[in-house]
PDB file of C-alpha atoms in Angstrom:
ATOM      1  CA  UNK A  22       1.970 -19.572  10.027  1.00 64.00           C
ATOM      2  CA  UNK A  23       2.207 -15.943   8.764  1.00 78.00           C
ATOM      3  CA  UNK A  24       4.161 -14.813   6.133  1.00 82.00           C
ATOM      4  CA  UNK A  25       5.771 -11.410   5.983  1.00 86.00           C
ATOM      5  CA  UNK A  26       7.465  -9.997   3.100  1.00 87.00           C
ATOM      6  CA  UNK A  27      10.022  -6.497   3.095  1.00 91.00           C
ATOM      7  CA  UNK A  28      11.042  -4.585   0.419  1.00 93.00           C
ATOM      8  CA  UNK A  29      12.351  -0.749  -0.614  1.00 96.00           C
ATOM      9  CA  UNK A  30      13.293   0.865  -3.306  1.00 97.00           C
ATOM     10  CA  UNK A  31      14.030   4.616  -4.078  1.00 97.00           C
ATOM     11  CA  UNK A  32      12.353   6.498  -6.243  1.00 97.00           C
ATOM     12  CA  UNK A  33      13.335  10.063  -7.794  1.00 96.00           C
ATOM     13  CA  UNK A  34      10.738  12.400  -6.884  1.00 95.00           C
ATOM     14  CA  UNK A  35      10.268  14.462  -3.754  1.00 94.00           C
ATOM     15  CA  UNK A  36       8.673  12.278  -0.646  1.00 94.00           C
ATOM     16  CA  UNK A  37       5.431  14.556  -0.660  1.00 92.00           C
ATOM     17  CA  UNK A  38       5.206  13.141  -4.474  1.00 92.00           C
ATOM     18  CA  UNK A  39       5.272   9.415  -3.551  1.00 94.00           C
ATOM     19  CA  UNK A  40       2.996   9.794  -0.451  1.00 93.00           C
ATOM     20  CA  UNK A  41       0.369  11.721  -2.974  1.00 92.00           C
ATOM     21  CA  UNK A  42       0.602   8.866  -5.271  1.00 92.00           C
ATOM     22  CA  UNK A  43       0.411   5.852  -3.392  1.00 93.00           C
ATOM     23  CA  UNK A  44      -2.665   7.131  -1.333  1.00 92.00           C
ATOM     24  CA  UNK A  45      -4.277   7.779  -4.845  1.00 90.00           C
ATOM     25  CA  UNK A  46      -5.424   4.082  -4.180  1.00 90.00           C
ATOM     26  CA  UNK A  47      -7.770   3.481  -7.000  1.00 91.00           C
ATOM     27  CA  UNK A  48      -4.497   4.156  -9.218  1.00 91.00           C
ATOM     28  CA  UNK A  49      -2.973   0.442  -7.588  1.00 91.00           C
ATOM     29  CA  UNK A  50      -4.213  -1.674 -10.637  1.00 93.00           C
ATOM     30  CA  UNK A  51      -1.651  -0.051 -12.919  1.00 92.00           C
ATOM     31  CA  UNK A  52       1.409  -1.057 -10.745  1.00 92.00           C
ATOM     32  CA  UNK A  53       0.271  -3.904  -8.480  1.00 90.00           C
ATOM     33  CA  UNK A  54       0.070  -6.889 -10.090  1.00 87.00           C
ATOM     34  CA  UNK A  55      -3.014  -8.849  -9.414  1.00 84.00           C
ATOM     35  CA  UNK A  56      -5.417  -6.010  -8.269  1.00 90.00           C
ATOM     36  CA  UNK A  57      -8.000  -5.986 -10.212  1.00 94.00           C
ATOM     37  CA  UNK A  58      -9.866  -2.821  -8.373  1.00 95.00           C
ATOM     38  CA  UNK A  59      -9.926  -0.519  -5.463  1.00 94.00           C
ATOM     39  CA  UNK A  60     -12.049   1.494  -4.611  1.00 95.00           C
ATOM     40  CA  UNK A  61     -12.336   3.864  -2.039  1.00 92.00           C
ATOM     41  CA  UNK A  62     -15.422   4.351   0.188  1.00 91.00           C
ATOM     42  CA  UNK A  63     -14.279   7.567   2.166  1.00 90.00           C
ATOM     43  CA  UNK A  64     -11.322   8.006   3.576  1.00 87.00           C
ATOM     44  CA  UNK A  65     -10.219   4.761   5.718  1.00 91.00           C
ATOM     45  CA  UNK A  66     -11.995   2.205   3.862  1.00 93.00           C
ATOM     46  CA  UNK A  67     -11.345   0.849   0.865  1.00 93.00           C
ATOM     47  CA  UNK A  68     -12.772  -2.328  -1.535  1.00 95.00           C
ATOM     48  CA  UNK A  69     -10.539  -4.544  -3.348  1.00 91.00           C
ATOM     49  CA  UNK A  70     -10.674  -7.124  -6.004  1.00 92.00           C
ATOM     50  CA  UNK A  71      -7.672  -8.614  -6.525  1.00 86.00           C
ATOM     51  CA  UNK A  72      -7.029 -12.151  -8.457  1.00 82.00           C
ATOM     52  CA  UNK A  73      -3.812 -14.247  -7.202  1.00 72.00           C
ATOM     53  CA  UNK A  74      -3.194 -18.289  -8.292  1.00 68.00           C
ATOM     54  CA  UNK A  75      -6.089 -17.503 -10.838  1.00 73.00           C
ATOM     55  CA  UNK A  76      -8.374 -17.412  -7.852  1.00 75.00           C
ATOM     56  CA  UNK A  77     -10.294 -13.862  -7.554  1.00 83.00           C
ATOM     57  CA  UNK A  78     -10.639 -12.535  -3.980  1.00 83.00           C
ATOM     58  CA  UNK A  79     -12.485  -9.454  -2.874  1.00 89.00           C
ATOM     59  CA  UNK A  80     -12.220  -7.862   0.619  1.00 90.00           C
ATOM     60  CA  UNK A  81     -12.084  -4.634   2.288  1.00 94.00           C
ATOM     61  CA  UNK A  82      -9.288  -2.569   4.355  1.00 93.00           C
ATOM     62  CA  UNK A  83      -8.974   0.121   6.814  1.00 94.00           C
ATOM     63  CA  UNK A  84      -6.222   2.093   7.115  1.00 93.00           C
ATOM     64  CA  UNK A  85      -5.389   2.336  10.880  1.00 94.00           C
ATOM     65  CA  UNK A  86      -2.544   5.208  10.817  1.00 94.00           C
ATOM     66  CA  UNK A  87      -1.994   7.379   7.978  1.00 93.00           C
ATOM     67  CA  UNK A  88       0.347  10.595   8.719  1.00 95.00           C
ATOM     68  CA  UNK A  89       1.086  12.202   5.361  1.00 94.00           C
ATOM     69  CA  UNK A  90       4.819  11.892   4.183  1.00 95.00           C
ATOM     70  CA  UNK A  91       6.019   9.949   6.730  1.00 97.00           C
ATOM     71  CA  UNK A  92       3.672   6.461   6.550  1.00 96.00           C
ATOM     72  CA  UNK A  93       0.179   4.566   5.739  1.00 95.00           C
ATOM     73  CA  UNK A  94      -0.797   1.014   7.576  1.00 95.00           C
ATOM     74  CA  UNK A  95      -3.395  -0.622   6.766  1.00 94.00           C
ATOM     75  CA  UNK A  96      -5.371  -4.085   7.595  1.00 94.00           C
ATOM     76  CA  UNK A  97      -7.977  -6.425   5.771  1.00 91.00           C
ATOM     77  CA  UNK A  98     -11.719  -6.641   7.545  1.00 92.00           C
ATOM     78  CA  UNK A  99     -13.481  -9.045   5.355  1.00 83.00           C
ATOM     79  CA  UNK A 100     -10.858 -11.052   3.896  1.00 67.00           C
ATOM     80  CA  UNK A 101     -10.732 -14.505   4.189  1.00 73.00           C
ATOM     81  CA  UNK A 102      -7.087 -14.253   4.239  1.00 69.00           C
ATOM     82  CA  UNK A 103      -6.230 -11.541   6.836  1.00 82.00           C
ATOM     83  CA  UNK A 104      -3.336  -9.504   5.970  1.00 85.00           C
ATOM     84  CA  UNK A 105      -2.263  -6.007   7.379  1.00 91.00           C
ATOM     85  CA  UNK A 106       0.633  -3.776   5.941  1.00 92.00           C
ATOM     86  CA  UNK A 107       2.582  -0.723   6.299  1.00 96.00           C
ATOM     87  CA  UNK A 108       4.593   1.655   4.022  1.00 97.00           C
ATOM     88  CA  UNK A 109       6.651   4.022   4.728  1.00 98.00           C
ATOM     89  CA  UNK A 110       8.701   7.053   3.147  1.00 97.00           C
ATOM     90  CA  UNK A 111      11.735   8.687   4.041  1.00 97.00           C
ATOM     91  CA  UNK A 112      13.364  11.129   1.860  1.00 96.00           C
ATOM     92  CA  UNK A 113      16.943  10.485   0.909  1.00 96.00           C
ATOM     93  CA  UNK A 114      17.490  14.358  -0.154  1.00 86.00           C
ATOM     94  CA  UNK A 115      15.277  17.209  -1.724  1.00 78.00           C
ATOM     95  CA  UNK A 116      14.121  15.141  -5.206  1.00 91.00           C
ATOM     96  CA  UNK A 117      14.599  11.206  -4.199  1.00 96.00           C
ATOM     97  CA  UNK A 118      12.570   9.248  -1.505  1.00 97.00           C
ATOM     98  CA  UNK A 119      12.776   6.437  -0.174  1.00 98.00           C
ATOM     99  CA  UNK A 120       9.996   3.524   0.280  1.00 97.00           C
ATOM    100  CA  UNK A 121       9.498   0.626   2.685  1.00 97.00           C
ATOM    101  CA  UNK A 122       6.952  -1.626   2.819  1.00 95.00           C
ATOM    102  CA  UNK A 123       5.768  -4.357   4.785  1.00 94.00           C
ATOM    103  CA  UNK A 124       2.938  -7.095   3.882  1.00 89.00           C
ATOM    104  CA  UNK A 125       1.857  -9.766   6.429  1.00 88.00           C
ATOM    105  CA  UNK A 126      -0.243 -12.343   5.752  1.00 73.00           C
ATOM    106  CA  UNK A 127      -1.526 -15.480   6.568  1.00 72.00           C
ATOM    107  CA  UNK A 128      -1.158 -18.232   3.200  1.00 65.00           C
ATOM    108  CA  UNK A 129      -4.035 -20.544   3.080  1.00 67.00           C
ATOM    109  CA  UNK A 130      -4.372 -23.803   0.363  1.00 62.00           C
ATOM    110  CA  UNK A 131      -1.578 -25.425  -1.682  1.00 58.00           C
ATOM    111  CA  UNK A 132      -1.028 -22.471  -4.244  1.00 58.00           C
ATOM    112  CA  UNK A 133      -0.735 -19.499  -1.428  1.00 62.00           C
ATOM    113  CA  UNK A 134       1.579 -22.014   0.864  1.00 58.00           C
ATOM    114  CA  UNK A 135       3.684 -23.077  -2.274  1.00 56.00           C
ATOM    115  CA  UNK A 136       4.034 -19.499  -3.469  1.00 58.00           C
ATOM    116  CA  UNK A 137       5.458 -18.102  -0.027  1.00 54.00           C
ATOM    117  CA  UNK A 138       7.497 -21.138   0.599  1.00 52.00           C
ATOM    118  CA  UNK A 139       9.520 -20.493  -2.977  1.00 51.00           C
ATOM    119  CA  UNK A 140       9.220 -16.587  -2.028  1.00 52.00           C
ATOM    120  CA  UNK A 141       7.161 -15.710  -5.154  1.00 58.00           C
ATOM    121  CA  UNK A 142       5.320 -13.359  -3.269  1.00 67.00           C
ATOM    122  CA  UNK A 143       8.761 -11.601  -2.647  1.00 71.00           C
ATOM    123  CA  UNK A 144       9.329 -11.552  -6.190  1.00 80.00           C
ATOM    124  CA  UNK A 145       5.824  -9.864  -6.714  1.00 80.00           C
ATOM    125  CA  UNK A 146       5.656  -7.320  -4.119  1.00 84.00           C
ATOM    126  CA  UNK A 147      10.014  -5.837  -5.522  1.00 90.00           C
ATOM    127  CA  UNK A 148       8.537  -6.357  -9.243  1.00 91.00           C
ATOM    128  CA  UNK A 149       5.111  -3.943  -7.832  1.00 92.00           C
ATOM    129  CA  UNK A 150       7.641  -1.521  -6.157  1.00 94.00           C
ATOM    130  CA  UNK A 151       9.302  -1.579  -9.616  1.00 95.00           C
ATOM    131  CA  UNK A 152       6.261  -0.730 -11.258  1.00 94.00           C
ATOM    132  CA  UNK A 153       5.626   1.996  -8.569  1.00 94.00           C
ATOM    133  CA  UNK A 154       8.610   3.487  -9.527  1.00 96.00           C
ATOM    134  CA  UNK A 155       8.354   3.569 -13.147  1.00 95.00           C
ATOM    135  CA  UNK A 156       4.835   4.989 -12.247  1.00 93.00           C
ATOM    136  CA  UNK A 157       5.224   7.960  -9.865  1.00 93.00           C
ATOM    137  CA  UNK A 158       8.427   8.986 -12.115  1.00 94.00           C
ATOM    138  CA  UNK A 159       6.120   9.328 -15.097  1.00 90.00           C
ATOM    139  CA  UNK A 160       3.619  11.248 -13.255  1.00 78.00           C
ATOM    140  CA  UNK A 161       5.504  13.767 -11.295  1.00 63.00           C
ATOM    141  CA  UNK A 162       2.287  15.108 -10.453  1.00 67.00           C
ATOM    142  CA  UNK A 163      -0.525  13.339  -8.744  1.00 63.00           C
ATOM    143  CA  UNK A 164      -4.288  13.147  -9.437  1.00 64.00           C
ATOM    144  CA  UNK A 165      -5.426  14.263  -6.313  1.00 62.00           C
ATOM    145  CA  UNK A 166      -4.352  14.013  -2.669  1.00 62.00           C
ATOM    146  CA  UNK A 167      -5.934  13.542   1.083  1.00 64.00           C
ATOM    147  CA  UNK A 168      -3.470  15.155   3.892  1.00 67.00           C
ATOM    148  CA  UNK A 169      -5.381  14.211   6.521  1.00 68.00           C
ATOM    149  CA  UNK A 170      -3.945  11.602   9.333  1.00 76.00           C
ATOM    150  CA  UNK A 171      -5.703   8.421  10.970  1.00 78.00           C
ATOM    151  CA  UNK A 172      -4.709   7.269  14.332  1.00 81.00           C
ATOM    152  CA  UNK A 173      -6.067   3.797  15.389  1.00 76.00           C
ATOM    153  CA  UNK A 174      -8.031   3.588  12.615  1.00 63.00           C
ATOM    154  CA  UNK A 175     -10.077   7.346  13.735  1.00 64.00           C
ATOM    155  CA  UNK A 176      -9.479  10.257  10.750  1.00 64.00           C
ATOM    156  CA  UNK A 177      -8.548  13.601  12.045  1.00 62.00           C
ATOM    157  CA  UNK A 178      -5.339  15.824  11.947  1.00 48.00           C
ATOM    158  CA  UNK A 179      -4.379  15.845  15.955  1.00 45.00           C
ATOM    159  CA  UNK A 180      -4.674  12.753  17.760  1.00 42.00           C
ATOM    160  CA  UNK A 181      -4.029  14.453  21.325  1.00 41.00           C
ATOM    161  CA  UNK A 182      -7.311  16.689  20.382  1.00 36.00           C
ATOM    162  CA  UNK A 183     -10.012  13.551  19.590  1.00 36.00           C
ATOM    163  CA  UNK A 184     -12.093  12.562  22.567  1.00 30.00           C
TER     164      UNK A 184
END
């Protein structure tokens, strides 16, 4: 049985702000709790090592849409827990954005199981939204930034002009 966890928050900086930062995804370990490292192999595959119950995982993800401002899904290809996820970004007016995100996954052993049933990884994902905020409104201004969009996984800026 999957498990799927929702949360927003709103954060006060412009939405082209919060979109640069979150895609700075080798930046996750200092407001995700539990990642350990990401790394980023070009620009729709990434590495993770992330540690959750005490038990360290690694895996990789591909981002399968990615327009800039608006959203960024993504979905595990090595994991042995699949899990796929999707945040989006809406501004609320010129200086304060809003952020929704979505995490599905699929809890395997006692520890995972226990942990959705009593909604800790709820808990985790507002308390690393939290963090995100406190984050982004430090550092109005990014490191760096891709603006390019992925469509079913495929980079490019123009879906309707890909063969």
């Amino acid at each position: 049985m999957s498990t799927t966890v929702t949360a927003d928050i709103e954060v006060d900086v412009p939405v082209r702000v919060a979109y640069d930062h979150w895609t700075q995804f080798e930046s996750f370990p200092h407001f995700l709790g539990g990642v350990e490292s990401v790394r980023q192999f070009n620009d729709t595959t990434t590495h993770w090592v992330v540690k959750v119950g005490g038990v360290e995982r690694e895996f990789d993800a591909d981002i399968s849409d990615q327009v800039p401002d608006d959203h960024v899904a993504w979905r595990s290809t090595t994991a042995e827990t699949p899990h796929r996820g999707r945040v989006d970004f809406r501004p609320v007016d010129g200086d304060r954005t809003r952020i929704d995100l979505t995490i599905e996954w699929q809890p395997e052993g006692f520890v995972e199981k226990a942990g959705a049933a009593l909604q800790v990884d709820d808990m985790q994902v507002k308390r690393d939204l939290h963090r995100f905020k406190e984050y982004v409104e430090k550092r109005e201004t990014p490191d760096g930034a891709w603006r390019g969009e992925v469509h079913g996984g495929v980079e490019g800026t123009d879906p309707d002009l890909r063969m």
